[in-house]
Coordinates of C-alpha atoms in Angstrom, one line a residue:
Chain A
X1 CA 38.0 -16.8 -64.0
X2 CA 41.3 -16.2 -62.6
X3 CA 40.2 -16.1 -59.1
X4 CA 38.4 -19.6 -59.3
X5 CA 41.6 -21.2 -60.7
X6 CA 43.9 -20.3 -57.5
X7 CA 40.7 -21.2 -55.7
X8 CA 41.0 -25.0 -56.8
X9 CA 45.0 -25.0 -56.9
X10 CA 45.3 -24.1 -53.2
X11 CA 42.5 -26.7 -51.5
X12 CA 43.8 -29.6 -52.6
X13 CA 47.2 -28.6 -51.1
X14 CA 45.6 -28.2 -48.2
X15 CA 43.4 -30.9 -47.4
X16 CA 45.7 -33.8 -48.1
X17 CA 48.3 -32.0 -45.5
X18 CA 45.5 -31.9 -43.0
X19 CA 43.8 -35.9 -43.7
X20 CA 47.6 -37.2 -44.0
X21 CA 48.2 -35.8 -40.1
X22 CA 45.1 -37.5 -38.7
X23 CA 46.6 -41.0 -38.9
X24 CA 49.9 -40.7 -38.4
X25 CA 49.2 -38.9 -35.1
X26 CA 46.2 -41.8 -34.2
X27 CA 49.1 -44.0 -34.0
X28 CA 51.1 -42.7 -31.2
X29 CA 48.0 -41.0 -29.1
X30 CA 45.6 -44.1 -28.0
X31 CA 42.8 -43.2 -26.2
X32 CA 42.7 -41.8 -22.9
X33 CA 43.9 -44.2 -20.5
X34 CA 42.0 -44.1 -16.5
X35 CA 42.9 -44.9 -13.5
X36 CA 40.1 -45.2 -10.5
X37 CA 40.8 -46.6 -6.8
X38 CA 38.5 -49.7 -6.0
X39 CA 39.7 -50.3 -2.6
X40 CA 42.6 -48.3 -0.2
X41 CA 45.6 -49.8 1.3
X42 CA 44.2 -50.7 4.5
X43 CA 46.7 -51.6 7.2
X44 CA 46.0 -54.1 9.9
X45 CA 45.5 -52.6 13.7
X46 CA 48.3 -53.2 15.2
X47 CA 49.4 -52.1 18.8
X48 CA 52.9 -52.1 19.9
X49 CA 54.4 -53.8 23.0
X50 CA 57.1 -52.9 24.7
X51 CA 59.3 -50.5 23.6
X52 CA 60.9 -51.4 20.6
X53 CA 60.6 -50.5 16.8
X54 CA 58.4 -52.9 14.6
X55 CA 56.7 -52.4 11.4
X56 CA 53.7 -54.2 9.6
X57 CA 53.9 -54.8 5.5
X58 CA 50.9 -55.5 3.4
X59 CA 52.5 -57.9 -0.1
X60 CA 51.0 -56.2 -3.0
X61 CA 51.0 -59.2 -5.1
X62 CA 49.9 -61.4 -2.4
X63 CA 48.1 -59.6 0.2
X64 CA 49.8 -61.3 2.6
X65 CA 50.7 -59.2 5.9
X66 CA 53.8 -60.3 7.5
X67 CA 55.1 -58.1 10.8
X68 CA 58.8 -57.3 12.4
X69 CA 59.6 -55.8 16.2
X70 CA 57.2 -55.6 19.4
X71 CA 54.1 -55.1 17.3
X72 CA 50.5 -57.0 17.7
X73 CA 49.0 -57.3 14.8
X74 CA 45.3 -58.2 15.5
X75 CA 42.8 -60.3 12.7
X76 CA 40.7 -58.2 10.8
X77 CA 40.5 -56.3 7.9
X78 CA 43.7 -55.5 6.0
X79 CA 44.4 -55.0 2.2
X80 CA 46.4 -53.8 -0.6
X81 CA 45.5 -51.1 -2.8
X82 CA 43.3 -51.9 -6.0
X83 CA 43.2 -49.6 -8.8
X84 CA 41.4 -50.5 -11.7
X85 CA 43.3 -49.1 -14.9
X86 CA 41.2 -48.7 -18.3
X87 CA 43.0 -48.0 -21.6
X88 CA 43.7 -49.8 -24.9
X89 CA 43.0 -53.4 -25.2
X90 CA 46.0 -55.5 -25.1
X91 CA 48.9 -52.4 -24.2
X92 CA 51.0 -52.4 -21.6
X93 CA 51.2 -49.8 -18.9
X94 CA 53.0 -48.7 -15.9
X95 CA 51.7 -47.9 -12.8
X96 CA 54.4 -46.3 -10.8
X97 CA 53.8 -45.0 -6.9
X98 CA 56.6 -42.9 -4.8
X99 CA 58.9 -45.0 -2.6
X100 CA 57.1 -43.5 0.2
X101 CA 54.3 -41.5 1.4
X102 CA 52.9 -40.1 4.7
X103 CA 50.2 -40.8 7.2
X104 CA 48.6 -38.2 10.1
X105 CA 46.7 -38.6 12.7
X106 CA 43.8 -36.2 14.0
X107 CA 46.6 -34.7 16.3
X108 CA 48.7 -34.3 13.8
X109 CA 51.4 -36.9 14.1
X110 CA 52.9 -38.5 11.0
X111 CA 54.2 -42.0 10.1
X112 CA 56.3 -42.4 7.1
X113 CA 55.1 -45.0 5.0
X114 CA 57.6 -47.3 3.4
X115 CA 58.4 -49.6 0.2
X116 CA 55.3 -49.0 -1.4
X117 CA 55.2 -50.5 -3.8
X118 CA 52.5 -51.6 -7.2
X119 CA 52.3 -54.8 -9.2
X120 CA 52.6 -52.4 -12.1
X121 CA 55.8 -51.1 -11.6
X122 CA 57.3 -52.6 -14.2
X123 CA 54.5 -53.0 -16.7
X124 CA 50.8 -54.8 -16.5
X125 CA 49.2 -55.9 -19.6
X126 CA 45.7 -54.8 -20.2
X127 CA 43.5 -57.4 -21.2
X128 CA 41.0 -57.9 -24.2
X129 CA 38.8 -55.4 -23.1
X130 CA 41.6 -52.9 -21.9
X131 CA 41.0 -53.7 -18.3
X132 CA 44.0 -54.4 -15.6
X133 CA 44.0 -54.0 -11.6
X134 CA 46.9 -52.8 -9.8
X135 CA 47.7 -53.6 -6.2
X136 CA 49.5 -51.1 -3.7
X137 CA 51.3 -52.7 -0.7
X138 CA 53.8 -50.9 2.0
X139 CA 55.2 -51.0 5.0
X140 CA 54.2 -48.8 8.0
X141 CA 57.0 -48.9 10.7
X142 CA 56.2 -48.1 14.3
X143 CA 57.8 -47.3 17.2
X144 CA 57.5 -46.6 20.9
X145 CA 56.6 -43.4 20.7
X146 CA 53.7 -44.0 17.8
X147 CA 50.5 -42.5 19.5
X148 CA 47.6 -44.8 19.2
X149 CA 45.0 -43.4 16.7
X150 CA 43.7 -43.5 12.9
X151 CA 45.7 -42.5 10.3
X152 CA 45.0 -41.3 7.0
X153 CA 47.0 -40.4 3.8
X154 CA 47.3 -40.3 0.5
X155 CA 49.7 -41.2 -2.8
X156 CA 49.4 -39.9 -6.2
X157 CA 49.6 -43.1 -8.1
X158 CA 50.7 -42.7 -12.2
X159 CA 50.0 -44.5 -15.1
X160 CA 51.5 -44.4 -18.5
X161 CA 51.4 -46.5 -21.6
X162 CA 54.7 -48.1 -21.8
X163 CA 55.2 -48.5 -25.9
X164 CA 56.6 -51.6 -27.2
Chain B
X1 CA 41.0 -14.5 -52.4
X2 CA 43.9 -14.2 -50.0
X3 CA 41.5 -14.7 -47.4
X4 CA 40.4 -18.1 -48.2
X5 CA 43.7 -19.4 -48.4
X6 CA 44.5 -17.9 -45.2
X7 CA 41.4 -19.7 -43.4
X8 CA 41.8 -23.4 -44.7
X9 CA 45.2 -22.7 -43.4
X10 CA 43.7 -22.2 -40.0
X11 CA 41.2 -25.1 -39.6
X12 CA 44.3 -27.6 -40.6
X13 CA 46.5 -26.0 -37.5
X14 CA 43.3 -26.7 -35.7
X15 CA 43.2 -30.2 -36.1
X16 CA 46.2 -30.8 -35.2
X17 CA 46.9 -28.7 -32.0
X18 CA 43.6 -30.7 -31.1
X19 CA 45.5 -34.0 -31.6
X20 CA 48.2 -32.8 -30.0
X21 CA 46.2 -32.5 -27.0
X22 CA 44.8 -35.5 -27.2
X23 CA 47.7 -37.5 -26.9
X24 CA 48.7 -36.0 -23.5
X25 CA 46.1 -38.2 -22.1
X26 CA 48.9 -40.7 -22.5
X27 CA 49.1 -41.1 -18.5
X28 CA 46.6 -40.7 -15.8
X29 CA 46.9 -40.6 -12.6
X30 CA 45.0 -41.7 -9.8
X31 CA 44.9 -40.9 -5.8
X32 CA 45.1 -44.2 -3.3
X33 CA 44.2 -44.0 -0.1
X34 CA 45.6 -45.3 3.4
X35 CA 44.8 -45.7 6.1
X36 CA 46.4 -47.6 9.7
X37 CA 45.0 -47.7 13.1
X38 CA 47.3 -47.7 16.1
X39 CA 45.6 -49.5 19.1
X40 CA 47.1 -48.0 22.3
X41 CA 49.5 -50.3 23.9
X42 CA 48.7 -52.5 26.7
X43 CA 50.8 -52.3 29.8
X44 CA 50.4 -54.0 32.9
X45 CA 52.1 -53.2 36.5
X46 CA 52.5 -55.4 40.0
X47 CA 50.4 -53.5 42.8
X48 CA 50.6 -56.5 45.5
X49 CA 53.5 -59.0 45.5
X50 CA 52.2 -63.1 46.5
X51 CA 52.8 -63.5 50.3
X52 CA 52.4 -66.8 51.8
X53 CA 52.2 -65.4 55.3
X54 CA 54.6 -67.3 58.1
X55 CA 55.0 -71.1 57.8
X56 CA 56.1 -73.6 60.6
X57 CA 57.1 -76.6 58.9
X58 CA 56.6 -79.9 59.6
X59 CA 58.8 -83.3 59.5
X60 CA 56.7 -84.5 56.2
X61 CA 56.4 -81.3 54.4
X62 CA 53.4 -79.9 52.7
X63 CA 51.8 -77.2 51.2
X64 CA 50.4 -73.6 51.4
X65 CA 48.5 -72.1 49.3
X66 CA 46.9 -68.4 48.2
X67 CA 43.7 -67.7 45.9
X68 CA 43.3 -65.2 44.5
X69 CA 40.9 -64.0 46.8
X70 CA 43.8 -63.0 49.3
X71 CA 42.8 -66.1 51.5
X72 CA 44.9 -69.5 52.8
X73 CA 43.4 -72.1 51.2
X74 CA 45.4 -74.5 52.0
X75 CA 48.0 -75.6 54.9
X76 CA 49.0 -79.4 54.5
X77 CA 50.8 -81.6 55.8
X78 CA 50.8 -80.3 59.7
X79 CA 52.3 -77.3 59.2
X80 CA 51.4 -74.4 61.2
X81 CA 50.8 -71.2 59.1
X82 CA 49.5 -67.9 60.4
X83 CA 49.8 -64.0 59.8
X84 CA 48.6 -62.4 56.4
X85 CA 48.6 -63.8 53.1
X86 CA 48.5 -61.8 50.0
X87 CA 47.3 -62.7 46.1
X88 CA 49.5 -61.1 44.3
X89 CA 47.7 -58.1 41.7
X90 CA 48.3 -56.3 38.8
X91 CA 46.8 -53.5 36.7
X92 CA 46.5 -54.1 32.9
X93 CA 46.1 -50.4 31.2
X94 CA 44.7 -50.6 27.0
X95 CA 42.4 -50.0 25.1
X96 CA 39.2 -49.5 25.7
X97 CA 36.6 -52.8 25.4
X98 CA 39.2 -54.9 24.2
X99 CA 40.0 -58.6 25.4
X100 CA 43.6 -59.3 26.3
X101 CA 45.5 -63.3 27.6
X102 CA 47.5 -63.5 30.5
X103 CA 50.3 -65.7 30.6
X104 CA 51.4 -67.3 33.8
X105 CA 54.9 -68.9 34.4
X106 CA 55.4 -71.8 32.2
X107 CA 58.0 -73.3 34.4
X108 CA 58.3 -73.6 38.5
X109 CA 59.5 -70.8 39.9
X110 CA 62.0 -70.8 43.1
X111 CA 62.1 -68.9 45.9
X112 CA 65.3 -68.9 48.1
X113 CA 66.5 -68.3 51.5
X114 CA 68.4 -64.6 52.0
X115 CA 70.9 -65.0 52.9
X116 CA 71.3 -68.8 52.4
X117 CA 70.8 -71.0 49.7
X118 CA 67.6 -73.2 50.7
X119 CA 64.6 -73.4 48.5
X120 CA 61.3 -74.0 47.8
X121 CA 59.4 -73.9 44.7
X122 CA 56.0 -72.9 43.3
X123 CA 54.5 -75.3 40.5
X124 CA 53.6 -73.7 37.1
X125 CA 50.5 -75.2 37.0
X126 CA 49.7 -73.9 40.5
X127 CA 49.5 -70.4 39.4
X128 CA 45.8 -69.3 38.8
X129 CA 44.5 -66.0 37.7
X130 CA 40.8 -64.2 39.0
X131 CA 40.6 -62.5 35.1
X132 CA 38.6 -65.3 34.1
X133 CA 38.4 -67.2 30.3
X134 CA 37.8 -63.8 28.7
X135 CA 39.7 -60.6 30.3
X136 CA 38.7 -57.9 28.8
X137 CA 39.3 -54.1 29.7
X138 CA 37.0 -51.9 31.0
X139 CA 35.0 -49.1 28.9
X140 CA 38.0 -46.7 30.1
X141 CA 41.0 -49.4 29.1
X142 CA 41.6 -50.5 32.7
X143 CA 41.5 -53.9 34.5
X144 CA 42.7 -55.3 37.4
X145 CA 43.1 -59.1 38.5
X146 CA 44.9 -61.7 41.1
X147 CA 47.4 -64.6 41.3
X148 CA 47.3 -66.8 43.4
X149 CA 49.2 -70.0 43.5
X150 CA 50.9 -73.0 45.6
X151 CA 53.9 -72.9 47.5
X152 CA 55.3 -76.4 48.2
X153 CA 57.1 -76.3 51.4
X154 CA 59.7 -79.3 52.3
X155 CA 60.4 -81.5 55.3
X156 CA 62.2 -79.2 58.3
X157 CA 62.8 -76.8 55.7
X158 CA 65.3 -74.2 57.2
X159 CA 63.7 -71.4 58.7
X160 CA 64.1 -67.8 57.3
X161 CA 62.2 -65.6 54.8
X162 CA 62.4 -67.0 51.0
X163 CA 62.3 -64.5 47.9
X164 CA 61.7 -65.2 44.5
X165 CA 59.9 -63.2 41.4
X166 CA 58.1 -64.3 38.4
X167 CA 56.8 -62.3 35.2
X168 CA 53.3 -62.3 34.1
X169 CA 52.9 -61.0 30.6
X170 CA 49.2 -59.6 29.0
X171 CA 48.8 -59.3 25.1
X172 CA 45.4 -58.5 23.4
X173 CA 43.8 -61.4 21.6

């Protein structure tokens, strides 16, 4: 008889401490929020004349794809970045990239990327159905010394809701 | 008895360690690619200058001109010309399979007297080029082609040997 009375005194204790976390932590943990790539940043060709510096620069917002220097810049596919973000409908997020990143070439030579740069720097609203797409731009300088080839890299792009 | 107390007590910590972890899913991250092509430059260097040959002029003037295919053409006027003529030719280096423009003088260009200060001038719109509408470089990024163009000679123009230079620039389309 005793024991079944400490029995009862100590669940209900116990129980309310455990149900009263569950939604005050809901709150401030929304669900998972996802980031996938739709489409690279994909710089125009471009060959360089002469021997000066030049540089190429893809708009994020835009796409528009303006040049500087002794640099051709031929027609053809170029774009920004597209990430498609997935979180909680209506919340705003960030989607932050480093200032700058790094290209190589089979043989091994590197071109600094610059300014890149994401529409969601400073916040993108998710829409009704927690969808938003981000755009990456940059700018790619050149110089004389750039050896013609393909480059590659890669940027580690994060995303975080920003709470209001 | 001690013991039941002591297990609720564990599933609560549980759930919330769980929730904890949850909410590090906060922020994701995701990897973007890039890529940029760099086309090798194309260059282009003179290997024949444009040589008129020897002209005897005549009281009216006239004119002499090269094609490209590294013949006279032309000798008007009743002048006299004679010895070699030359187109001039240049090699255009890129790369591989693609087209390129070439761009001729835009304005007349001038050759002088040495050591005097007589002239005589070559029309833009003389100038003509053997690449034909589409110049494209080879499966190796080479090409080669002429100029050719118009010298305009004047009346009892001073004898002596004239000089002058013009550019001729290549660019891919």
């Amino acid at each position: 008889m005793m024991v079944t009375m400490r029995l009862f005194s100590h669940y209900p204790i116990l129980i309310f401490a455990g149900i009263s976390a569950l939604p005050a932590r809901a709150q401030t943990a929304p669900q998972p929020l996802i980031a996938v790539q739709l489409a690279q940043l994909q710089f125009p060709r471009i060959a360089i004349a002469g021997s000066g510096t030049g540089s190429v620069t893809i708009n994020p917002a835009s796409g528009a794809i303006s040049s500087t220097g002794a640099i051709h810049v031929f027609s053809g596919t170029a774009a920004a970045a597209t990430l498609q973000i997935i979180g909680v409908p209506g919340s705003l997020v960030s989607v932050r990239v480093p200032a700058t990143g790094q290209l190589v070439s089979p043989s091994g030579q590197i071109i600094s990327l610059q300014a890149l740069t994401s529409t969601g720097q400073n916040g993108l609203r998710l829409n009704s159905v927690g969808l938003a797409q981000a755009k990456i731009g940059g700018t790619l300088p050149v110089t004389a010394t750039t050896s013609a080839g393909i480059y590659r890299g890669r940027a580690i792009v994060a995303v975080d809701y920003v709470f209001e | 008895m001690r013991n039941m107390i002591l297990r609720t007590a564990v599933i609560a910590a549980t759930a919330t360690a769980t929730l904890g972890f949850a909410g590090s899913a906060n922020a994701a991250s995701a990897t973007a690619n890039a890529t940029a092509t760099i086309v090798q430059a194309i260059t282009i260097a003179k290997t024949s200058d444009l040589n008129f040959g020897a002209i005897a002029p005549s009281a009216t003037g006239g004119n002499v001109t090269v094609s490209t295919a590294d013949t006279r053409t032309a000798c008007t006027g009743g002048q006299f010309c004679s010895g070699t003529v030359t187109s001039a030719a240049f090699a255009v280096a890129g790369a591989p399979s693609y087209t390129y423009a070439i761009t001729l003088p835009a304005a007349a260009v001038t050759l002088t007297r040495v050591s005097g200060t007589e002239t005589m001038t070559v029309a833009s719109a003389s100038f003509g080029h053997s690449a034909g509408a589409t110049p494209a470089l080879s499966a190796v990024g080479a090409a080669t082609f002429k100029v050719g163009a118009t010298l305009a000679v004047g009346a009892n123009q001073v004898a002596g040997v004239y000089n002058g230079s013009f550019a001729v620039n290549v660019d891919y389309n």
